[in-house]
PDB file of C-alpha atoms in Angstrom:
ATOM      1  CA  UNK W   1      44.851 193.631  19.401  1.00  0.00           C
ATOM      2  CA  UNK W   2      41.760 195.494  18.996  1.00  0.00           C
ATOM      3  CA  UNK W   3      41.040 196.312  22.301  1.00  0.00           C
ATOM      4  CA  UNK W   4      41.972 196.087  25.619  1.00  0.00           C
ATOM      5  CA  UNK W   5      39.474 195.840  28.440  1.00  0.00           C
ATOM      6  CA  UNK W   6      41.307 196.466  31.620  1.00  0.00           C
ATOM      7  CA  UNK W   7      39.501 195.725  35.084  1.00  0.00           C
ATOM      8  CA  UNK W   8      41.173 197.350  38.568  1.00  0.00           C
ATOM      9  CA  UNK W   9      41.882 195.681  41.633  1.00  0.00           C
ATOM     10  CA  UNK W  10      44.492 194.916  44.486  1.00  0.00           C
ATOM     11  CA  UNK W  11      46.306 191.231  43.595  1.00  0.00           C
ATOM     12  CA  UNK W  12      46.147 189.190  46.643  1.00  0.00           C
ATOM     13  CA  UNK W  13      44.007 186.649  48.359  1.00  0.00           C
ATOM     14  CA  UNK W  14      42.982 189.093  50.890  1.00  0.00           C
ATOM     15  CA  UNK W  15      41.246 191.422  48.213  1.00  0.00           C
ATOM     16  CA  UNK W  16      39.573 189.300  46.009  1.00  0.00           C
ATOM     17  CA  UNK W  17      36.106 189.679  46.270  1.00  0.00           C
ATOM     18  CA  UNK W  18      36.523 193.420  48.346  1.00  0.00           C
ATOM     19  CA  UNK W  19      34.459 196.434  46.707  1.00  0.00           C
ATOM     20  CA  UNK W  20      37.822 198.009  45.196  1.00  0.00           C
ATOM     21  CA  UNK W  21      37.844 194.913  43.364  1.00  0.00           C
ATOM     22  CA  UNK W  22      34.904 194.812  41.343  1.00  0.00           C
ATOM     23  CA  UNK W  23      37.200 196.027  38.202  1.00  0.00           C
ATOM     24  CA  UNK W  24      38.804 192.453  38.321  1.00  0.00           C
ATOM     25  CA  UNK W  25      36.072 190.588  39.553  1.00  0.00           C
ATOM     26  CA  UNK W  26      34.618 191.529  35.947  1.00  0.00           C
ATOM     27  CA  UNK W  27      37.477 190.619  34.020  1.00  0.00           C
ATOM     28  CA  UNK W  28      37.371 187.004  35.746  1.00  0.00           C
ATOM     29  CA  UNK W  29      33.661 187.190  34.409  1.00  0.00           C
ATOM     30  CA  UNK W  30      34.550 188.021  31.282  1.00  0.00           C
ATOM     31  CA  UNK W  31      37.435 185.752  31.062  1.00  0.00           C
ATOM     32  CA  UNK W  32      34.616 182.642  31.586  1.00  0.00           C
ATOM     33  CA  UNK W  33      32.521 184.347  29.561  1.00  0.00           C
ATOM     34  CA  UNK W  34      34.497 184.285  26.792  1.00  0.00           C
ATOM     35  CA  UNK W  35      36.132 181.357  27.464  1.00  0.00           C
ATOM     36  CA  UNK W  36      39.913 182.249  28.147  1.00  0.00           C
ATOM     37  CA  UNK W  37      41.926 182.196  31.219  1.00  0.00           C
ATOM     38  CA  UNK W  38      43.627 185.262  32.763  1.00  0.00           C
ATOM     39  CA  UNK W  39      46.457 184.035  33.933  1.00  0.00           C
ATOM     40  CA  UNK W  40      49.934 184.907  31.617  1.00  0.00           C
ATOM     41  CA  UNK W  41      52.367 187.393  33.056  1.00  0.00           C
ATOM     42  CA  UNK W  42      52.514 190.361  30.991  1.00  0.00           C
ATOM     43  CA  UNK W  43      52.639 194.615  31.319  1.00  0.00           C
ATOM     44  CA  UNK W  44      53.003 194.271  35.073  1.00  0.00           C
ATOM     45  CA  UNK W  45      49.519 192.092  34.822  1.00  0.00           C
ATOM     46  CA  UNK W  46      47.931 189.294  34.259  1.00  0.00           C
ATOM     47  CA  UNK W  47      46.363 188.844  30.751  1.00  0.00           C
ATOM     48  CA  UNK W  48      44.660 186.704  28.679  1.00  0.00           C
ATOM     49  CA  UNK W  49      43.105 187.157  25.407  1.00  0.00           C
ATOM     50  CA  UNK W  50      40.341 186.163  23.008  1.00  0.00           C
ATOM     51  CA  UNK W  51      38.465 186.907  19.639  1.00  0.00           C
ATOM     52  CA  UNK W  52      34.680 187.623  19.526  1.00  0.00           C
ATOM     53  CA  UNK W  53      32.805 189.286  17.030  1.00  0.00           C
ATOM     54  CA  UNK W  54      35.991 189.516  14.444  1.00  0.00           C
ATOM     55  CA  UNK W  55      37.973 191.612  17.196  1.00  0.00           C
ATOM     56  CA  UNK W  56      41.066 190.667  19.238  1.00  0.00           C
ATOM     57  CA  UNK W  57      40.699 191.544  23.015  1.00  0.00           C
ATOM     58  CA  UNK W  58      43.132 191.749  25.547  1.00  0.00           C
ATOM     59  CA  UNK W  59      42.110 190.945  28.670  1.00  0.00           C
ATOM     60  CA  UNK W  60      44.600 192.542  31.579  1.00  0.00           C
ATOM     61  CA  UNK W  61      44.406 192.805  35.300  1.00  0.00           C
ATOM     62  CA  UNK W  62      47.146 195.179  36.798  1.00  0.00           C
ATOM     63  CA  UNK W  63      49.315 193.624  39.428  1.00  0.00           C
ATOM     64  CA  UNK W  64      50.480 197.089  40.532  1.00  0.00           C
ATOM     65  CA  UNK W  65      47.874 197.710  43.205  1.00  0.00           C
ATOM     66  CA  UNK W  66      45.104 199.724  42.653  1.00  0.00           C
ATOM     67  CA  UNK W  67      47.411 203.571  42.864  1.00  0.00           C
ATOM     68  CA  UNK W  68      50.223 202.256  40.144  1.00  0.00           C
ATOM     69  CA  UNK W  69      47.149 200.899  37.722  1.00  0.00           C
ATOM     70  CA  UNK W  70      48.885 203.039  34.765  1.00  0.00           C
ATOM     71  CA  UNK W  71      51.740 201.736  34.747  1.00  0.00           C
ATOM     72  CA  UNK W  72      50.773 198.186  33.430  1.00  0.00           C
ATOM     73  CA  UNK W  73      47.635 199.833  31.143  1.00  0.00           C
ATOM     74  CA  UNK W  74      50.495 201.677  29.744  1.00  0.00           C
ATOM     75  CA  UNK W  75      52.775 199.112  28.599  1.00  0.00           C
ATOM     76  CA  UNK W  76      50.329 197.173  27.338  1.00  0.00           C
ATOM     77  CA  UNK W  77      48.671 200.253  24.902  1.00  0.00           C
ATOM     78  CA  UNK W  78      52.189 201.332  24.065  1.00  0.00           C
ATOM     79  CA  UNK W  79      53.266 197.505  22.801  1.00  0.00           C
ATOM     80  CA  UNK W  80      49.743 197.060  21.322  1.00  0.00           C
ATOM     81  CA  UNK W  81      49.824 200.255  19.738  1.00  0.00           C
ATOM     82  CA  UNK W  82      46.171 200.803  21.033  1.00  0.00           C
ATOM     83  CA  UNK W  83      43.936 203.850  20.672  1.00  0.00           C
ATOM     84  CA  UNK W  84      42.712 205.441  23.838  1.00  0.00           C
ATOM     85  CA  UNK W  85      39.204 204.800  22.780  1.00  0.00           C
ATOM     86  CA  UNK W  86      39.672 200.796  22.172  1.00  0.00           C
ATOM     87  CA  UNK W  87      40.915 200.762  26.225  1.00  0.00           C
ATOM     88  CA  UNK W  88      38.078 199.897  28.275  1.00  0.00           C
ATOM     89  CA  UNK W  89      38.698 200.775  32.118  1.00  0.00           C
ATOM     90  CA  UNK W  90      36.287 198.637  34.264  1.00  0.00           C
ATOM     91  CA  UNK W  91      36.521 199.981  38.197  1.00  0.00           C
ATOM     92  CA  UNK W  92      34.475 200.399  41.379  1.00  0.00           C
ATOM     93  CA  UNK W  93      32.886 203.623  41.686  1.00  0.00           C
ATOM     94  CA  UNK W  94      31.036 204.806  45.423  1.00  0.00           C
ATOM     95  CA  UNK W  95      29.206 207.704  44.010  1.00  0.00           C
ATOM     96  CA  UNK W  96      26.731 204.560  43.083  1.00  0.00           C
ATOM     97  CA  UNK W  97      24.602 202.575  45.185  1.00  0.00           C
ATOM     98  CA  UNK W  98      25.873 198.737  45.204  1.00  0.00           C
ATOM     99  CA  UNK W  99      24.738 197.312  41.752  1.00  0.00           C
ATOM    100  CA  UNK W 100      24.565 200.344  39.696  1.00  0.00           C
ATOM    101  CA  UNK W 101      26.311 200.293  36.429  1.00  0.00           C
ATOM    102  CA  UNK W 102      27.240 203.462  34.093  1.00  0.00           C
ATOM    103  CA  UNK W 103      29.647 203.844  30.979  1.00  0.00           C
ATOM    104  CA  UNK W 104      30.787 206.635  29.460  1.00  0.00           C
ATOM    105  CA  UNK W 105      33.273 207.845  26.486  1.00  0.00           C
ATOM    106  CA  UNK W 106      35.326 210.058  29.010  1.00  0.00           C
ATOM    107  CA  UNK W 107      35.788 211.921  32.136  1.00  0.00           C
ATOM    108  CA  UNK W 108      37.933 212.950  35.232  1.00  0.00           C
ATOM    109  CA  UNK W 109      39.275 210.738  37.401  1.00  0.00           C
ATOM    110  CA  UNK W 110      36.395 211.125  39.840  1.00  0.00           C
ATOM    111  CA  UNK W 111      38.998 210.787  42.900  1.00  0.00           C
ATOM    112  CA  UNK W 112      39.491 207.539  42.355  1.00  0.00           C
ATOM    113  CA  UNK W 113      43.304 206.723  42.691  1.00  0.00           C
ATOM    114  CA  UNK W 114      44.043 203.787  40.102  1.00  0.00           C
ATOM    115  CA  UNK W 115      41.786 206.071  37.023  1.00  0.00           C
ATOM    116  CA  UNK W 116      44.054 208.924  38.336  1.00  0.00           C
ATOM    117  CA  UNK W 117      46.698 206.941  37.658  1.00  0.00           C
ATOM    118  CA  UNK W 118      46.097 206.110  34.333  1.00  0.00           C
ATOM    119  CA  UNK W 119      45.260 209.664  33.461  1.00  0.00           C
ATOM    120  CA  UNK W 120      48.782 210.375  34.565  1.00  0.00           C
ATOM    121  CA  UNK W 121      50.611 207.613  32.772  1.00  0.00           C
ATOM    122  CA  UNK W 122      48.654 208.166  29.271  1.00  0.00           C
ATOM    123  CA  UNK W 123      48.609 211.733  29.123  1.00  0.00           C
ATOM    124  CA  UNK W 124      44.773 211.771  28.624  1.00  0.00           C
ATOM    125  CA  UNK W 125      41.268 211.408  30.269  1.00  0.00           C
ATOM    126  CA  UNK W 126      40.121 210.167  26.375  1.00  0.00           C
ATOM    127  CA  UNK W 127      39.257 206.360  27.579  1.00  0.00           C
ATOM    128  CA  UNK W 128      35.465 204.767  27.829  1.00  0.00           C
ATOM    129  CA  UNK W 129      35.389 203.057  31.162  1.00  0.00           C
ATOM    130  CA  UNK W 130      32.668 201.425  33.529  1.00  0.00           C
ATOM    131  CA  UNK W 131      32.036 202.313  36.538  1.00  0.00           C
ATOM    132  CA  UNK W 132      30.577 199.571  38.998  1.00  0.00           C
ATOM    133  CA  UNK W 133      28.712 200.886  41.920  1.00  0.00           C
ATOM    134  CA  UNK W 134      29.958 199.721  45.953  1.00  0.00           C
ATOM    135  CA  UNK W 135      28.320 201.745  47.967  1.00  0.00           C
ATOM    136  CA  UNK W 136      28.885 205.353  49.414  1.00  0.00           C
ATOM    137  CA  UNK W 137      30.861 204.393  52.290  1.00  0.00           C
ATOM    138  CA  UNK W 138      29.430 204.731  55.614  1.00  0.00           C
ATOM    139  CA  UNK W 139      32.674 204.869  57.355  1.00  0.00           C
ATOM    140  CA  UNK W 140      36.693 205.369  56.784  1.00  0.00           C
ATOM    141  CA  UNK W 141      36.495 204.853  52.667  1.00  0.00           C
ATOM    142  CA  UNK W 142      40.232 203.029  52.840  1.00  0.00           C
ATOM    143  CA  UNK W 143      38.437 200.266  55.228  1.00  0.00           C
ATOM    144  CA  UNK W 144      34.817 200.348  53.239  1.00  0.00           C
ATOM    145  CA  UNK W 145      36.328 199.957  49.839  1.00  0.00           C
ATOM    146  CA  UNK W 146      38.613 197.159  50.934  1.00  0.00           C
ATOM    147  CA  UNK W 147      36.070 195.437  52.778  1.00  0.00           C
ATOM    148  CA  UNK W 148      33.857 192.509  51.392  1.00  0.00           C
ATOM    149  CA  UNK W 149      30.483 192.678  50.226  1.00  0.00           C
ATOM    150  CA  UNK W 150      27.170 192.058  52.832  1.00  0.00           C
ATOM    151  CA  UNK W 151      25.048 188.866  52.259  1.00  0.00           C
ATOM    152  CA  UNK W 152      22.597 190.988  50.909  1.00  0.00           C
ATOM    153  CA  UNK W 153      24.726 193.021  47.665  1.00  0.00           C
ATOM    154  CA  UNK W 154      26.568 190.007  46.708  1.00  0.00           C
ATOM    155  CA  UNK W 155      23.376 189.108  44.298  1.00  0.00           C
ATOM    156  CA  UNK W 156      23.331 192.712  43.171  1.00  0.00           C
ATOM    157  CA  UNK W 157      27.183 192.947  42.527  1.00  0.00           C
ATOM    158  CA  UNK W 158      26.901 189.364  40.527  1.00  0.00           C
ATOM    159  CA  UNK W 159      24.132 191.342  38.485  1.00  0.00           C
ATOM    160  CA  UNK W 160      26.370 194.604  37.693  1.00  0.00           C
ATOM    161  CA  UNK W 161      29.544 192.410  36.417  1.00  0.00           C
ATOM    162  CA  UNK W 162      26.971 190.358  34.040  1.00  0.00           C
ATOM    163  CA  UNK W 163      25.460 193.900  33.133  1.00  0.00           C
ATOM    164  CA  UNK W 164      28.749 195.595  32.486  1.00  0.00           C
ATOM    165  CA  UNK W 165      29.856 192.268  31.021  1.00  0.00           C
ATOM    166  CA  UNK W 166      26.867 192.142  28.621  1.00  0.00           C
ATOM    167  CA  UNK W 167      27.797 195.622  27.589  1.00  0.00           C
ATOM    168  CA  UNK W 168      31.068 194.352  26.352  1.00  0.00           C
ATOM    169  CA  UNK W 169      29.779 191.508  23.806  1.00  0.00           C
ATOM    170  CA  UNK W 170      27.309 194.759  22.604  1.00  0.00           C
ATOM    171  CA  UNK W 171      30.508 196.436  22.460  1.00  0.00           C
ATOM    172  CA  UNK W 172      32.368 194.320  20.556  1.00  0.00           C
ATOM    173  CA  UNK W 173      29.646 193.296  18.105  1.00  0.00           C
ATOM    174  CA  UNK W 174      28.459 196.740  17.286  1.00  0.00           C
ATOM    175  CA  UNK W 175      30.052 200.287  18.963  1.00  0.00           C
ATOM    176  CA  UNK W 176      30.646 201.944  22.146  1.00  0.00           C
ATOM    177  CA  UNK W 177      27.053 204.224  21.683  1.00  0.00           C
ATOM    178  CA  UNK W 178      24.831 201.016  21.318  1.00  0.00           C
ATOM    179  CA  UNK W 179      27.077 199.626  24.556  1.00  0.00           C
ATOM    180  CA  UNK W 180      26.508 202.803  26.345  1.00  0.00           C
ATOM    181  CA  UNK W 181      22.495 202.413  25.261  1.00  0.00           C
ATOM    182  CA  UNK W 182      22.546 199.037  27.040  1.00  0.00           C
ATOM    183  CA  UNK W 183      24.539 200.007  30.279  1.00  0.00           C
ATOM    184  CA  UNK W 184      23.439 203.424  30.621  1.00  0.00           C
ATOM    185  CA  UNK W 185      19.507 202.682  29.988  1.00  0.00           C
ATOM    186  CA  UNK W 186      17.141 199.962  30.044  1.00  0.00           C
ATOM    187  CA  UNK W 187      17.899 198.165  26.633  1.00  0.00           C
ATOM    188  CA  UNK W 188      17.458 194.481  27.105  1.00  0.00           C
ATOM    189  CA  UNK W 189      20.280 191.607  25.131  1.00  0.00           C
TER     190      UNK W 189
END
């Protein structure tokens, strides 16, 4: 493998299209995107995997929940052998309005609990990731992040995972800077 692009969430019917899981709602983009399904047993996870651009990608969706995130990201880098800069972390973010996408080489965990969580298990903060914004919540966070998009973000949501999916073909055909251009600015595919 060349990379692995992981996407957070809570497994479950219950959370599948809630704002703390716009990390897998992406990889499920991705995975149509590219053509592959997401649906072995692997690392704690559910992965998948394709080849685009002359790379092998893993895609992988932790079945932890959202807190124990490492633990699956981590078996997977170990057995892959995998650079912390060829992991891609795709998550929800509510520092963002709903829609908002932004990638970057590196960083804190922000207080979000499934990055913090990976930070733990790899010993390092030295990952890209993408951050998709929810929303600052506008009550309890536990009940706004786990609650389901309003009528009126579900278009911009569907626009972020296409952006931050977008970013990833850039990614893989050229490098993370000319990825970062895209999601970070107003460059056009």
């Amino acid at each position: 493998m060349d990379y692995i692009i992981a996407g957070l969430g809570n497994p479950g019917d219950r959370y599948t299209f809630t704002r703390h899981n716009a990390g897998f709602l992406t990889i499920d983009y991705l995975a149509q995107f590219f053509n592959t399904k997401v649906d072995k047993i692997k690392f704690k996870g559910l992965v998948g995997s394709f080849e685009y651009a002359g790379k092998k990608v893993l895609l992988l969706k932790p079945m932890t929940y959202m807190n124990a995130s490492g633990e699956s990201i981590k078996e997977a880098v170990n057995f892959y052998k995998i650079k912390p800069e060829k992991l891609i972390v795709i998550y929800d973010d509510i520092a963002f309005d709903v829609g908002i996408v932004k990638m970057r080489k590196k960083g804190s965990d922000g207080g979000h609990n499934g990055v913090k969580s990976i930070i733990q298990c790899l010993g390092t903060e030295e990952f890209p990731r993408i951050r998709i914004g929810i929303g600052i919540p506008k009550y309890d966070m536990v009940k706004y992040v786990l609650s389901e998009f309003e009528d009126g973000e579900k278009e911009k949501i569907f626009r972020a995972i296409e952006k931050a999916s977008n970013g990833i073909k850039i990614l893989l055909e050229s490098d993370i800077d000319r990825a970062m251009n895209y999601i970070n600015g107003d460059m056009v595919v």
